[in-house]
Amino acid sequence: MSNVVRILQTDISTQLKESYKSLRTNLLFCGSDMKTIAFTSCEPNEGKSTVTMNLSVSLAEAGKKVVFVDADLRKSVIAGRYKITKGTKGLSHFLSGQHGIADVIHETNVPNFSIILAGPTPPNPAELLGSSLFTNMLAGLRKVYDYVIVDTPPLGSVIDSALVAKQCDGGVLVVASGGVSYKFAQRTLSQLQKSTNVLGVVLNKVKIGKNSYYGRYYGKYYGEYYGEENRE
């Protein structure tokens, strides 16, 4: 493996941490055969990459050996978000035959957690992701890691996600609350179902205030089980 990629973990609320633990638990209950999982969304800016990264870290913290694969070869946000050193080798380098797999798997500061970055944008992302080299890579990673979490582009925008999902054990759709129409979400979900076994849908960016439905529900839950001082 090459240089260590530092994953900067920001402070998140107790409720959000519990949400990721719940998501992690649900994923674990999908079965040990569900190891390669593609995550997608309907549109950009639904928080898919944040959800995928935080879930991957949560799995690693639970003792699972995890590799995060950034397969958004068109417009990745991971390298910029975590201030990755320019020139760090990524998935596009491997799929184009420029570097071997050992050159693009990077350790992180989180134990049990490795990452494959997207790399520079290639002229033919769909062809690379649909290649036998990508299929063989997933098969190889599946033998080494407990979970291979693949972050893909929005399925409602490009076909790349369907190509990746078809090669994975399962898929998850991330939908931002109030971000897309019900019909568009249903259409995207239907498209994902044609490519892989859909494990579930993550509702993201939910406003949890005291007066909202989710705020009243979780406020009551945390008040009853964890004490009134933790309700907010």
C-alpha positions as MATLAB code, in Angstrom:
seq = 'MSNVVRILQTDISTQLKESYKSLRTNLLFCGSDMKTIAFTSCEPNEGKSTVTMNLSVSLAEAGKKVVFVDADLRKSVIAGRYKITKGTKGLSHFLSGQHGIADVIHETNVPNFSIILAGPTPPNPAELLGSSLFTNMLAGLRKVYDYVIVDTPPLGSVIDSALVAKQCDGGVLVVASGGVSYKFAQRTLSQLQKSTNVLGVVLNKVKIGKNSYYGRYYGKYYGEYYGEENRE';
ca = [
       0.000    0.000    0.000;
       1.043    3.604   -0.534;
       0.773    6.723    1.628;
      -1.728    7.052    4.474;
      -4.890    9.030    3.733;
      -6.101   10.956    6.756;
      -9.846   10.826    7.250;
     -10.844   13.906    9.237;
     -13.814   12.967   11.375;
     -15.863   15.944   12.496;
     -17.935   15.932   15.652;
     -21.450   14.697   14.988;
     -24.426   14.587   17.284;
     -25.306   11.593   19.411;
     -28.454   11.020   17.367;
     -26.488   11.013   14.115;
     -23.954    8.566   15.529;
     -26.813    6.315   16.585;
     -28.281    6.582   13.082;
     -25.045    5.323   11.525;
     -24.832    2.533   14.085;
     -28.399    1.566   13.201;
     -27.546    1.624    9.491;
     -24.460   -0.469   10.200;
     -26.509   -3.001   12.163;
     -29.092   -3.263    9.391;
     -26.306   -3.891    6.896;
     -24.760   -6.586    9.078;
     -28.121   -8.364    9.279;
     -28.270   -8.539    5.475;
     -25.965  -11.537    5.751;
     -22.287  -12.396    5.447;
     -22.632  -12.940    1.698;
     -23.395   -9.239    1.178;
     -19.819   -7.980    0.994;
     -19.631   -5.737   -2.069;
     -22.244   -2.988   -1.822;
     -22.859   -0.096   -4.223;
     -24.274    3.181   -2.924;
     -25.984    5.643   -5.242;
     -28.498    8.497   -5.199;
     -31.040   10.081   -7.517;
     -29.235   13.382   -7.998;
     -26.013   15.109   -6.891;
     -25.849   16.807   -3.481;
     -28.050   14.308   -1.645;
     -25.239   13.515    0.785;
     -24.475   10.075   -0.662;
     -20.701   10.264   -0.292;
     -20.962   11.532    3.294;
     -23.321    8.705    4.224;
     -21.151    6.120    2.495;
     -17.930    7.333    4.097;
     -19.384    7.579    7.613;
     -20.950    4.138    7.310;
     -17.618    2.690    6.175;
     -15.852    4.226    9.177;
     -18.589    2.922   11.478;
     -18.136   -0.605   10.118;
     -14.373   -0.337   10.634;
     -14.903    0.862   14.202;
     -17.003   -2.260   14.784;
     -13.969   -4.375   13.910;
     -14.787   -5.079   10.260;
     -12.046   -4.851    7.644;
     -13.391   -2.307    5.155;
     -12.266   -0.770    1.891;
     -14.051    2.273    0.482;
     -13.961    2.453   -3.323;
     -14.622    5.860   -4.854;
     -16.113    4.856   -8.206;
     -17.417    8.309   -9.090;
     -14.925    8.785  -11.896;
     -16.792   11.779  -13.331;
     -17.062   14.185  -10.392;
     -15.657   12.826   -7.158;
     -15.860   14.979   -4.034;
     -13.779   12.728   -1.783;
     -10.282   13.912   -2.744;
     -11.218   17.579   -2.315;
     -13.165   17.031    0.898;
     -10.315   15.235    2.638;
      -7.573   17.312    1.022;
      -5.851   14.349   -0.586;
      -2.330   15.016   -1.810;
      -2.326   15.858   -5.499;
      -0.920   13.020   -7.563;
      -2.173   10.275   -5.257;
      -2.964    7.274   -7.424;
      -6.594    6.202   -7.769;
      -9.076    3.875   -9.439;
      -8.784    5.429  -12.900;
      -5.019    4.821  -12.804;
      -5.620    1.129  -12.103;
      -8.457    0.596  -14.597;
      -6.482    2.298  -17.365;
      -3.533   -0.004  -16.732;
      -1.144    2.678  -15.494;
      -0.692    1.244  -11.994;
      -1.252   -1.978  -10.085;
      -3.888   -2.497   -7.398;
      -1.321   -2.201   -4.580;
      -0.514    1.333   -5.752;
      -4.087    2.572   -5.432;
      -5.163    1.020   -2.107;
      -4.350    3.531    0.611;
      -4.357    2.986    4.339;
      -6.113    5.594    6.507;
      -5.720    6.847   10.049;
      -8.802    4.766   10.957;
      -7.885    1.182   11.948;
      -9.270   -1.545    9.625;
     -10.192    1.082    7.016;
      -8.594    1.489    3.579;
      -9.621    3.621    0.623;
      -9.313    3.602   -3.157;
      -9.688    7.121   -4.515;
     -11.253    7.909   -7.876;
      -8.147    9.386   -9.475;
      -8.204   11.831  -12.398;
     -11.313   11.948  -14.590;
     -10.871    9.611  -17.579;
     -12.468   10.187  -21.003;
     -14.343    6.854  -20.794;
     -15.578    6.259  -17.205;
     -18.488    3.973  -18.142;
     -16.242    1.728  -20.227;
     -13.701    1.431  -17.411;
     -16.320    0.620  -14.768;
     -17.932   -1.957  -17.047;
     -14.629   -3.676  -17.817;
     -13.516   -7.127  -16.721;
     -10.635   -5.482  -14.859;
     -13.095   -3.741  -12.541;
     -15.050   -6.986  -12.076;
     -11.874   -8.870  -11.200;
     -10.816   -6.106   -8.829;
     -14.069   -6.375   -6.867;
     -13.719  -10.160   -6.730;
     -10.190   -9.809   -5.377;
     -11.143   -7.210   -2.770;
     -14.063   -9.371   -1.692;
     -11.613  -12.101   -0.653;
      -9.504   -9.734    1.448;
     -12.050   -7.404    3.085;
     -15.195   -7.988    5.114;
     -16.912   -5.155    3.250;
     -16.222   -3.416   -0.044;
     -18.261   -0.196    0.022;
     -18.500    1.388   -3.430;
     -19.510    5.033   -3.806;
     -20.988    5.556   -7.285;
     -22.357    8.553   -9.231;
     -26.072    9.479   -9.009;
     -28.059    6.852  -10.898;
     -30.558    9.462  -12.050;
     -27.778   11.274  -13.936;
     -25.470    8.665  -15.517;
     -25.427    4.930  -16.223;
     -22.163    4.291  -14.330;
     -23.963    3.315  -11.113;
     -25.987    0.604  -12.842;
     -22.804   -0.861  -14.323;
     -21.143   -0.971  -10.902;
     -24.219   -2.202   -9.037;
     -24.589   -5.091  -11.459;
     -21.198   -6.365  -10.308;
     -21.938   -5.990   -6.570;
     -23.776   -8.221   -4.109;
     -26.267   -5.473   -3.330;
     -27.102   -1.805   -3.621;
     -28.381    1.032   -1.430;
     -30.140    4.200   -2.578;
     -29.566    7.433   -0.651;
     -32.422    9.934   -0.936;
     -32.370   13.452    0.503;
     -35.573   14.333    2.358;
     -37.485   16.841    0.245;
     -34.715   16.828   -2.345;
     -36.373   14.861   -5.147;
     -39.907   14.018   -6.174;
     -41.521   10.750   -5.119;
     -41.864    9.639   -8.754;
     -38.219   10.353   -9.515;
     -37.106    8.407   -6.422;
     -39.332    5.483   -7.397;
     -38.011    5.518  -10.953;
     -34.398    5.549   -9.747;
     -35.096    2.765   -7.268;
     -36.703    0.695  -10.019;
     -33.631    1.196  -12.197;
     -31.362    0.082   -9.351;
     -33.506   -3.025   -8.809;
     -32.866   -4.032  -12.409;
     -29.121   -4.025  -11.727;
     -28.730   -5.576   -8.285;
     -30.375   -6.769   -5.096;
     -31.537   -3.575   -3.359;
     -30.787   -3.790    0.354;
     -32.657   -0.631    1.274;
     -33.049    3.125    1.020;
     -31.373    5.677    3.298;
     -33.396    8.821    3.975;
     -30.840   11.592    4.404;
     -30.921   15.271    5.402;
     -33.990   14.838    7.597;
     -34.689   17.917    9.707;
     -35.001   16.764   13.295;
     -36.495   19.617   15.272;
     -38.714   19.558   18.316;
     -41.793   20.353   16.227;
     -41.100   17.930   13.376;
     -42.411   14.384   13.169;
     -38.908   12.935   13.548;
     -38.061   15.366   16.306;
     -41.140   14.406   18.323;
     -40.496   10.687   17.796;
     -36.790   10.724   18.640;
     -37.267   13.245   21.398;
     -39.769   10.916   23.048;
     -37.499    7.900   22.455;
     -34.349    9.477   23.861;
     -36.289   11.046   26.727;
     -37.726    7.687   27.766;
     -34.595    5.600   27.339;
     -31.680    7.936   27.916;
     -33.017   10.636   30.200;
     -34.534   14.051   29.613;
     -31.141   15.768   29.537;
     -30.279   13.964   26.267;
     -33.533   14.656   24.489;
     -32.269   17.457   22.228;
];
